[in-house]
Tab-separated table of C-alpha atoms and ligand atoms in Angstrom:
chain	number	residue	atom	x	y	z
A	1	UNK	CA	-26.174	-2.633	-10.132
A	2	UNK	CA	-22.170	-4.831	-10.703
A	3	UNK	CA	-19.990	-4.454	-8.233
A	4	UNK	CA	-16.998	-2.006	-8.581
A	5	UNK	CA	-13.481	-2.562	-7.228
A	6	UNK	CA	-11.035	0.549	-7.018
A	7	UNK	CA	-8.083	-0.931	-7.147
A	8	UNK	CA	-4.241	1.420	-6.717
A	9	UNK	CA	-1.343	-0.113	-9.189
A	10	UNK	CA	2.063	0.479	-7.897
A	11	UNK	CA	3.542	-1.486	-11.154
A	12	UNK	CA	7.280	-0.359	-8.968
A	13	UNK	CA	10.269	-0.724	-9.881
A	14	UNK	CA	12.073	-3.322	-13.145
A	15	UNK	CA	10.493	-5.835	-14.498
A	16	UNK	CA	7.200	-4.743	-11.935
A	17	UNK	CA	5.255	-3.058	-14.699
A	18	UNK	CA	5.532	-5.538	-17.405
A	19	UNK	CA	3.683	-8.208	-14.766
A	20	UNK	CA	1.691	-5.603	-14.061
A	21	UNK	CA	0.304	-5.337	-17.282
A	22	UNK	CA	-0.707	-9.029	-17.485
A	23	UNK	CA	-1.848	-9.020	-13.419
A	24	UNK	CA	-4.368	-6.361	-14.946
A	25	UNK	CA	-5.222	-8.277	-18.189
A	26	UNK	CA	-6.456	-11.304	-16.821
A	27	UNK	CA	-8.505	-9.161	-13.305
A	28	UNK	CA	-10.892	-7.854	-16.229
A	29	UNK	CA	-11.361	-10.331	-18.408
A	30	UNK	CA	-12.321	-12.068	-14.593
A	31	UNK	CA	-14.184	-9.429	-14.015
A	32	UNK	CA	-16.581	-9.402	-17.266
A	33	UNK	CA	-16.738	-12.704	-17.376
A	34	UNK	CA	-18.183	-12.778	-13.218
A	35	UNK	CA	-20.224	-9.482	-13.767
A	36	UNK	CA	-17.742	-7.394	-11.993
A	37	UNK	CA	-16.174	-4.427	-12.946
A	38	UNK	CA	-12.475	-3.090	-11.558
A	39	UNK	CA	-11.418	0.634	-11.645
A	40	UNK	CA	-7.512	0.783	-11.289
A	41	UNK	CA	-5.990	3.579	-10.276
A	42	UNK	CA	-1.749	4.263	-11.031
A	43	UNK	CA	0.658	5.042	-8.380
A	44	UNK	CA	4.195	5.657	-10.497
A	45	UNK	CA	6.013	5.213	-6.630
A	46	UNK	CA	10.018	2.982	-7.092
A	47	UNK	CA	13.179	4.230	-7.919
A	48	UNK	CA	12.492	5.990	-11.289
A	49	UNK	CA	10.569	8.508	-9.391
A	50	UNK	CA	12.815	8.785	-6.328
A	51	UNK	CA	16.245	9.633	-8.600
A	52	UNK	CA	14.424	11.503	-10.345
A	53	UNK	CA	12.221	13.847	-8.066
A	54	UNK	CA	13.790	12.556	-4.682
A	55	UNK	CA	10.427	11.654	-3.558
A	56	UNK	CA	9.960	7.436	-1.980
A	57	UNK	CA	6.162	7.795	-0.922
A	58	UNK	CA	4.467	11.285	0.172
A	59	UNK	CA	1.966	11.180	2.784
A	60	UNK	CA	-0.415	12.233	1.133
A	61	UNK	CA	-0.815	9.412	-0.877
A	62	UNK	CA	-0.276	6.577	1.678
A	63	UNK	CA	-3.725	8.561	3.106
A	64	UNK	CA	-5.054	8.227	-0.813
A	65	UNK	CA	-4.345	4.300	-0.257
A	66	UNK	CA	-6.665	3.817	2.368
A	67	UNK	CA	-9.282	4.344	0.172
A	68	UNK	CA	-8.796	1.843	-1.891
A	69	UNK	CA	-10.635	-1.827	-2.001
A	70	UNK	CA	-6.954	-3.425	-2.454
A	71	UNK	CA	-3.792	-2.609	-3.283
A	72	UNK	CA	-1.764	-4.220	-6.326
A	73	UNK	CA	2.050	-3.873	-5.649
A	74	UNK	CA	4.563	-5.277	-9.308
A	75	UNK	CA	8.195	-5.591	-7.301
A	76	UNK	CA	10.347	-2.338	-5.324
A	77	UNK	CA	14.254	-2.594	-5.760
A	78	UNK	CA	16.153	-0.624	-8.333
A	79	UNK	CA	20.194	-1.008	-9.034
A	80	UNK	CA	20.628	2.744	-8.918
A	81	UNK	CA	19.285	3.226	-5.365
A	82	UNK	CA	20.909	1.758	-1.896
A	83	UNK	CA	19.620	-1.218	-0.719
A	84	UNK	CA	16.856	-0.375	1.811
A	85	UNK	CA	16.091	2.607	0.639
A	86	UNK	CA	12.978	1.777	-1.156
A	87	UNK	CA	12.398	-1.127	0.684
A	88	UNK	CA	11.875	0.596	4.107
A	89	UNK	CA	10.049	3.420	2.526
A	90	UNK	CA	7.665	1.890	0.043
A	91	UNK	CA	6.700	-1.644	1.003
A	92	UNK	CA	7.750	-1.727	4.793
A	93	UNK	CA	6.092	1.308	4.948
A	94	UNK	CA	2.729	0.384	3.231
A	95	UNK	CA	3.075	-3.248	5.661
A	96	UNK	CA	3.327	-0.523	8.531
A	97	UNK	CA	1.324	1.767	8.212
A	98	UNK	CA	-1.661	0.091	6.515
A	99	UNK	CA	-1.193	-2.727	9.510
A	100	UNK	CA	-1.005	-5.594	7.253
A	101	UNK	CA	-0.269	-7.931	9.737
A	102	UNK	CA	-0.581	-11.102	7.445
A	103	UNK	CA	1.984	-12.241	4.585
A	104	UNK	CA	-0.065	-14.927	3.383
A	105	UNK	CA	2.236	-16.828	1.073
A	106	UNK	CA	0.715	-20.182	-0.219
A	107	UNK	CA	3.659	-22.516	-1.570
A	108	UNK	CA	1.442	-24.308	-4.623
A	109	UNK	CA	3.423	-26.838	-7.249
A	110	UNK	CA	1.157	-26.115	-10.400
A	111	UNK	CA	1.025	-29.225	-12.461
A	112	UNK	CA	3.633	-28.828	-14.916
A	113	UNK	CA	6.196	-26.669	-13.633
A	114	UNK	CA	9.460	-28.487	-12.619
A	115	UNK	CA	10.571	-28.844	-9.204
A	116	UNK	CA	13.721	-29.296	-7.909
A	117	UNK	CA	12.266	-31.681	-5.129
A	118	UNK	CA	13.154	-35.092	-6.361
A	119	UNK	CA	10.687	-37.502	-7.086
A	120	UNK	CA	7.518	-34.517	-5.673
A	121	UNK	CA	4.314	-33.287	-7.863
A	122	UNK	CA	1.955	-31.510	-6.873
A	123	UNK	CA	-0.043	-33.576	-5.062
A	124	UNK	CA	2.979	-33.285	-2.560
A	125	UNK	CA	3.488	-29.594	-2.690
A	126	UNK	CA	0.348	-27.936	-1.806
A	127	UNK	CA	0.536	-25.750	1.972
A	128	UNK	CA	-0.106	-22.339	2.776
A	129	UNK	CA	2.649	-20.456	5.259
A	130	UNK	CA	1.496	-17.404	7.272
A	131	UNK	CA	4.250	-15.105	8.045
A	132	UNK	CA	3.933	-12.115	10.652
A	133	UNK	CA	4.041	-9.281	8.825
A	134	UNK	CA	3.973	-6.472	11.520
A	135	UNK	CA	6.563	-7.253	14.602
A	136	UNK	CA	10.237	-8.914	14.588
A	137	UNK	CA	13.311	-7.366	13.769
A	138	UNK	CA	11.488	-5.914	10.860
A	139	UNK	CA	10.085	-3.160	13.366
A	140	UNK	CA	13.578	-1.108	13.249
A	141	UNK	CA	13.887	-1.687	17.503
A	142	UNK	CA	17.270	-1.192	18.385
A	143	UNK	CA	20.558	0.804	17.773
A	144	UNK	CA	24.083	1.400	16.863
A	145	UNK	CA	26.470	2.359	19.431
A	146	UNK	CA	30.471	3.963	18.596
A	147	UNK	CA	29.784	2.968	14.657
A	148	UNK	CA	33.269	2.675	12.991
A	149	UNK	CA	35.348	1.780	15.922
A	150	UNK	CA	36.381	-1.664	17.112
A	151	UNK	CA	33.911	-1.387	20.173
A	152	UNK	CA	30.642	-0.719	17.479
A	153	UNK	CA	28.196	-2.912	18.475
A	154	UNK	CA	24.720	-3.210	16.651
A	155	UNK	CA	21.941	-4.497	17.747
A	156	UNK	CA	18.142	-5.567	15.861
A	157	UNK	CA	15.598	-6.348	18.511
A	158	UNK	CA	13.261	-9.630	17.637
A	159	UNK	CA	10.303	-7.814	19.480
A	160	UNK	CA	6.749	-9.668	19.815
A	161	UNK	CA	3.698	-8.272	22.172
A	162	UNK	CA	0.933	-10.566	22.492
A	163	UNK	CA	-1.949	-8.524	20.568
A	164	UNK	CA	0.233	-9.496	17.716
A	165	UNK	CA	1.222	-12.822	18.184
A	166	UNK	CA	-2.292	-13.189	18.922
A	167	UNK	CA	-4.527	-11.604	16.251
A	168	UNK	CA	-1.612	-14.109	13.707
A	169	UNK	CA	-2.572	-16.855	15.385
A	170	UNK	CA	-6.534	-16.525	15.582
A	171	UNK	CA	-6.768	-15.733	11.460
A	172	UNK	CA	-3.766	-18.522	11.144
A	173	UNK	CA	-6.340	-20.795	13.233
A	174	UNK	CA	-9.779	-19.639	11.078
A	175	UNK	CA	-7.585	-19.727	7.842
A	176	UNK	CA	-6.644	-23.306	8.551
A	177	UNK	CA	-10.655	-24.261	9.405
A	178	UNK	CA	-12.213	-22.351	6.133
A	179	UNK	CA	-9.012	-24.317	4.076
A	180	UNK	CA	-10.452	-27.554	5.187
A	181	UNK	CA	-7.743	-29.984	4.368
A	182	UNK	CA	-6.063	-31.557	7.505
A	183	UNK	CA	-6.914	-28.924	9.368
A	184	UNK	CA	-2.860	-28.597	10.965
A	185	UNK	CA	-1.511	-25.940	11.746
A	186	UNK	CA	2.015	-25.562	12.732
A	187	UNK	CA	4.035	-23.424	14.167
A	188	UNK	CA	7.788	-22.674	13.606
A	189	UNK	CA	9.681	-21.312	15.623
A	190	UNK	CA	12.758	-21.425	17.748
A	191	UNK	CA	11.726	-22.605	21.614
A	192	UNK	CA	15.183	-24.149	22.117
A	193	UNK	CA	17.722	-20.655	21.589
A	194	UNK	CA	14.682	-17.829	21.595
A	195	UNK	CA	13.106	-18.205	25.130
A	196	UNK	CA	11.077	-15.124	25.111
A	197	UNK	CA	9.487	-14.642	22.392
A	198	UNK	CA	9.330	-17.689	20.964
A	199	UNK	CA	7.885	-19.363	24.697
A	200	UNK	CA	5.019	-16.414	24.215
A	201	UNK	CA	4.387	-17.415	20.910
A	202	UNK	CA	4.603	-21.536	21.751
A	203	UNK	CA	2.119	-20.246	24.935
A	204	UNK	CA	-0.696	-18.470	22.994
A	205	UNK	CA	-0.778	-20.658	19.690
A	206	UNK	CA	-1.365	-23.684	22.410
A	207	UNK	CA	-4.235	-21.543	24.284
A	208	UNK	CA	-6.049	-20.571	21.827
A	209	UNK	CA	-6.237	-23.412	19.960
A	210	UNK	CA	-7.493	-25.114	22.722
A	211	UNK	CA	-9.469	-23.425	23.594
A	212	UNK	CA	-11.279	-22.151	20.511
A	213	UNK	CA	-9.904	-24.354	17.609
A	214	UNK	CA	-10.348	-27.881	19.039
A	215	UNK	CA	-10.654	-28.978	15.642
A	216	UNK	CA	-7.686	-27.803	14.768
A	217	UNK	CA	-4.415	-30.540	14.790
A	218	UNK	CA	-0.996	-28.498	16.628
A	219	UNK	CA	1.982	-29.012	15.370
A	220	UNK	CA	5.503	-27.305	16.167
A	221	UNK	CA	9.076	-27.343	14.042
A	222	UNK	CA	12.578	-25.213	14.630
A	223	UNK	CA	13.209	-23.295	12.107
A	224	UNK	CA	15.896	-25.041	10.393
A	225	UNK	CA	14.160	-27.972	11.511
A	226	UNK	CA	11.173	-26.885	9.501
A	227	UNK	CA	13.733	-25.944	6.752
A	228	UNK	CA	14.962	-29.609	6.452
A	229	UNK	CA	11.310	-30.926	5.940
A	230	UNK	CA	9.983	-28.940	3.279
A	231	UNK	CA	12.997	-30.339	1.000
A	232	UNK	CA	12.174	-33.600	2.427
A	233	UNK	CA	8.817	-34.176	3.277
A	234	UNK	CA	6.222	-31.420	2.165
A	235	UNK	CA	2.745	-32.770	1.641
A	236	UNK	CA	3.268	-32.934	5.845
A	237	UNK	CA	2.259	-29.484	5.580
A	238	UNK	CA	-1.006	-28.089	5.433
A	239	UNK	CA	-0.924	-24.813	6.856
A	240	UNK	CA	2.089	-22.955	8.641
A	241	UNK	CA	2.230	-20.076	10.955
A	242	UNK	CA	5.150	-18.200	11.700
A	243	UNK	CA	6.821	-14.532	12.969
A	244	UNK	CA	8.153	-11.917	10.400
A	245	UNK	CA	12.453	-12.689	9.789
A	246	UNK	CA	11.705	-16.895	9.731
A	247	UNK	CA	8.260	-16.662	7.340
A	248	UNK	CA	10.591	-14.120	5.035
A	249	UNK	CA	13.609	-16.570	4.946
A	250	UNK	CA	11.089	-20.006	4.296
A	251	UNK	CA	8.828	-18.685	2.202
A	252	UNK	CA	11.677	-18.346	-0.326
A	253	UNK	CA	12.809	-21.530	0.322
A	254	UNK	CA	8.945	-22.483	-0.396
A	255	UNK	CA	8.873	-20.711	-3.413
A	256	UNK	CA	12.072	-22.347	-5.059
A	257	UNK	CA	10.298	-25.744	-4.122
A	258	UNK	CA	7.353	-24.262	-6.313
A	259	UNK	CA	9.097	-23.163	-9.594
A	260	UNK	CA	10.704	-20.210	-8.171
A	261	UNK	CA	10.292	-16.182	-8.131
A	262	UNK	CA	8.165	-16.590	-11.395
A	263	UNK	CA	5.174	-18.521	-9.642
A	264	UNK	CA	5.360	-17.419	-6.084
A	265	UNK	CA	2.902	-14.899	-5.470
A	266	UNK	CA	1.588	-13.069	-1.648
A	267	UNK	CA	-0.761	-10.980	0.223
A	268	UNK	CA	0.028	-8.431	3.065
A	269	UNK	CA	-3.286	-8.973	4.407
A	270	UNK	CA	-4.717	-6.291	6.914
A	271	UNK	CA	-8.470	-8.465	7.658
A	272	UNK	CA	-10.353	-5.498	8.975
A	273	UNK	CA	-8.070	-2.921	6.291
A	274	UNK	CA	-6.568	-2.667	2.622
A	275	UNK	CA	-4.755	-5.115	1.853
A	276	UNK	CA	-1.476	-5.678	-0.549
A	277	UNK	CA	-0.627	-8.231	-3.199
A	278	UNK	CA	2.417	-8.424	-4.557
A	279	UNK	CA	4.538	-11.331	-6.215
A	280	UNK	CA	7.594	-12.736	-4.104
A	281	UNK	CA	10.210	-11.748	-6.869
A	282	UNK	CA	12.145	-8.824	-6.829
A	283	UNK	CA	12.400	-6.343	-10.123
A	284	UNK	CA	14.343	-8.496	-12.002
A	285	UNK	CA	16.436	-5.606	-13.824
A	286	UNK	CA	18.473	-7.895	-15.600
A	287	UNK	CA	15.140	-9.028	-17.715
A	288	UNK	CA	13.467	-5.199	-17.382
A	289	UNK	CA	11.584	-4.338	-20.952
A	290	UNK	CA	12.754	-7.350	-22.577
A	291	UNK	CA	8.976	-8.857	-22.151
A	292	UNK	CA	10.360	-12.643	-20.942
A	293	UNK	CA	9.452	-12.383	-17.015
A	294	UNK	CA	7.409	-15.267	-16.223
A	295	UNK	CA	4.144	-13.018	-15.080
A	296	UNK	CA	2.479	-16.264	-13.238
A	297	UNK	CA	3.258	-15.164	-9.980
A	298	UNK	CA	0.877	-11.367	-10.310
A	299	UNK	CA	-1.535	-13.096	-12.218
A	300	UNK	CA	-1.414	-16.273	-9.353
A	301	UNK	CA	-1.564	-12.132	-6.817
A	302	UNK	CA	-4.950	-11.249	-8.580
A	303	UNK	CA	-6.377	-14.192	-8.215
A	304	UNK	CA	-5.432	-13.990	-4.694
A	305	UNK	CA	-6.484	-10.522	-4.259
A	306	UNK	CA	-10.454	-11.660	-5.973
A	307	UNK	CA	-10.346	-14.586	-3.551
A	308	UNK	CA	-9.694	-11.763	-0.902
A	309	UNK	CA	-12.300	-9.213	-1.882
A	310	UNK	CA	-15.033	-12.243	-1.606
A	311	UNK	CA	-15.073	-12.855	-5.230
A	312	UNK	CA	-13.851	-16.348	-4.996
A	313	UNK	CA	-15.495	-17.832	-8.089
A	314	UNK	CA	-13.204	-15.322	-10.006
A	315	UNK	CA	-10.222	-16.693	-8.395
A	316	UNK	CA	-10.366	-20.284	-9.124
A	317	UNK	CA	-11.569	-18.920	-12.515
A	318	UNK	CA	-7.864	-17.333	-12.686
A	319	UNK	CA	-6.389	-20.130	-11.036
A	320	UNK	CA	-7.688	-23.267	-13.204
A	321	UNK	CA	-6.696	-20.754	-15.961
A	322	UNK	CA	-3.242	-20.399	-14.728
A	323	UNK	CA	-2.932	-24.516	-13.575
A	324	UNK	CA	-4.096	-24.913	-17.730
A	325	UNK	CA	-1.216	-23.016	-19.102
A	326	UNK	CA	0.930	-24.067	-17.046
A	327	UNK	CA	0.336	-28.031	-17.884
A	328	UNK	CA	-0.346	-27.223	-21.321
A	329	UNK	CA	1.908	-24.764	-22.528
A	330	UNK	CA	4.850	-23.212	-20.591
A	331	UNK	CA	8.085	-24.996	-20.943
A	332	UNK	CA	9.934	-23.655	-18.717
A	333	UNK	CA	8.827	-21.227	-15.870
A	334	UNK	CA	11.964	-19.027	-16.404
A	335	UNK	CA	12.494	-15.538	-17.764
A	336	UNK	CA	12.442	-15.685	-21.894
A	337	UNK	CA	13.110	-20.061	-21.541
A	338	UNK	CA	8.812	-20.101	-20.864
A	339	UNK	CA	8.402	-20.498	-24.918
A	340	UNK	CA	5.992	-17.526	-24.817
A	341	UNK	CA	7.226	-14.113	-24.389
A	342	UNK	CA	5.185	-12.336	-20.935
A	343	UNK	CA	1.980	-10.355	-22.996
A	344	UNK	CA	2.094	-13.843	-24.692
A	345	UNK	CA	1.313	-15.423	-21.491
A	346	UNK	CA	-1.505	-13.447	-19.892
A	347	UNK	CA	-3.420	-13.948	-23.059
A	348	UNK	CA	-2.973	-17.590	-22.543
A	349	UNK	CA	-4.399	-17.298	-19.450
A	350	UNK	CA	-6.735	-14.779	-19.923
A	351	UNK	CA	-8.270	-15.894	-23.179
A	352	UNK	CA	-9.343	-19.289	-21.026
A	353	UNK	CA	-11.222	-17.502	-18.606
B	1	LIG	C1	9.608	-9.806	0.801
B	1	LIG	C2	11.349	-8.211	0.836
B	1	LIG	C3	10.812	-8.062	1.731
B	1	LIG	C4	10.749	-8.502	3.292
B	1	LIG	C5	12.321	-7.547	0.882
B	1	LIG	C6	11.602	-6.783	0.026
B	1	LIG	C7	12.022	-5.775	2.498
B	1	LIG	O1	12.374	-10.194	1.009
B	1	LIG	O2	8.559	-9.727	0.911
B	1	LIG	O3	9.997	-11.472	1.436
B	1	LIG	O4	11.995	-9.085	3.691
B	1	LIG	O5	9.857	-8.880	4.035
B	2	LIG	MN1	11.557	-12.004	1.524
C-alpha cells in the first residue's frame, strides 16, 4: 500500500495562504510522481480569526497538531494586531510546545537568482544555519519593575541549559556528517562578552566534537565577525550552529544573500516529534491577494518537509525543479517582478516534477 502522510496546514496571515497553495500544489505533484499520498488538515489560525473571535490558538488545537506527521505553515503577522500577540501566541507557542528545538535554515543561492554580494554565485553561497530554537531570550525569563517611572528596569535573560545546548550540538554534528561536504561545523557565539552562556556552548561544542565527531572539523566565530564573513566570504561555510537570538539575526542576513524573503525556507524541527516548515519571509500585507508574491520559499519548505519525512528523492526532484525555474524562467525574485504570477510559478515548478 502507498504511504500516506497527514500534514496540518496553517496558511496564516497576509500572503501566507497564496504561497501555501502553491506549496501544496507542488507537494501533490511530487506525491503522485513518487508514489505516496498526502492528506491535508487545514487550520485557520492567524490574525483574521483572532480579530473575529478573540481566539489565538486553543489548547485543543495544539494537542490535535501533535497527531500529524508534519505542519506546513504560511506566515504569521497581521497589521491589525499588535506585534507579538500572534507571533508569541501561535508561532513561538508551537515551537515551544512541540519542542521543535532546531531551526534549520539553509542559505543556498539558486541559479539565476540575484545576490547583492559582488562577484558571488551559487558556487559560493550554499551552507546551512542551525539555529537553536528553544532557549535564549525567547524563553520569556525576566521581567519589568517600576514600569513607567524613571527607574524602570527591564530584564530579558539569555537562558541556556546544558541539555538544550547538547541536543542542539548533537543534531548539528550529525547533520554536518550526513551533509558530507566540507565536514566543517562552525559555532557562532560571543565568548568574549557573554562569558557564561557561550562558555557553556564552547565547552560542550569541543567536548562532544572530540568524543564523538573526530571526522568533523570545528571552527568558532563571534557573531559580529561572522556577520562580516557571511558577506565577504560565504564560501567558507558548510554548517553553522548558533543560539536562538543570534540565529534569528544571522539568518535574515543569510536570506538576503540568497535572494531574499521570497526564496528563504526554514524548518522548525523536533527530531523525535512533529516538525513545522515555514518560509522565513513574513506575511507581506502589502501584496496580499494580488497573486504576485514569490512562492519559491514555501515550495522549498515543502521539499524540506519531504526530506524530513524520509522522501529524499521527491525532495530532490522539487529542489531540481525549483532550480530549473529560477535559472530559466523567473526574471526577479521580488513580488510583482517575477514575470509570472504566484500561481504560474507554482505551475512551472509542479510541471517539472
Ligand atoms: C523568525 C521570526 C520569528 C522569530 C518572530 C516572528 C517571532 O523572526 O522566524 O525568524 O523571531 O523567531
Ligand atoms: Mn527572524
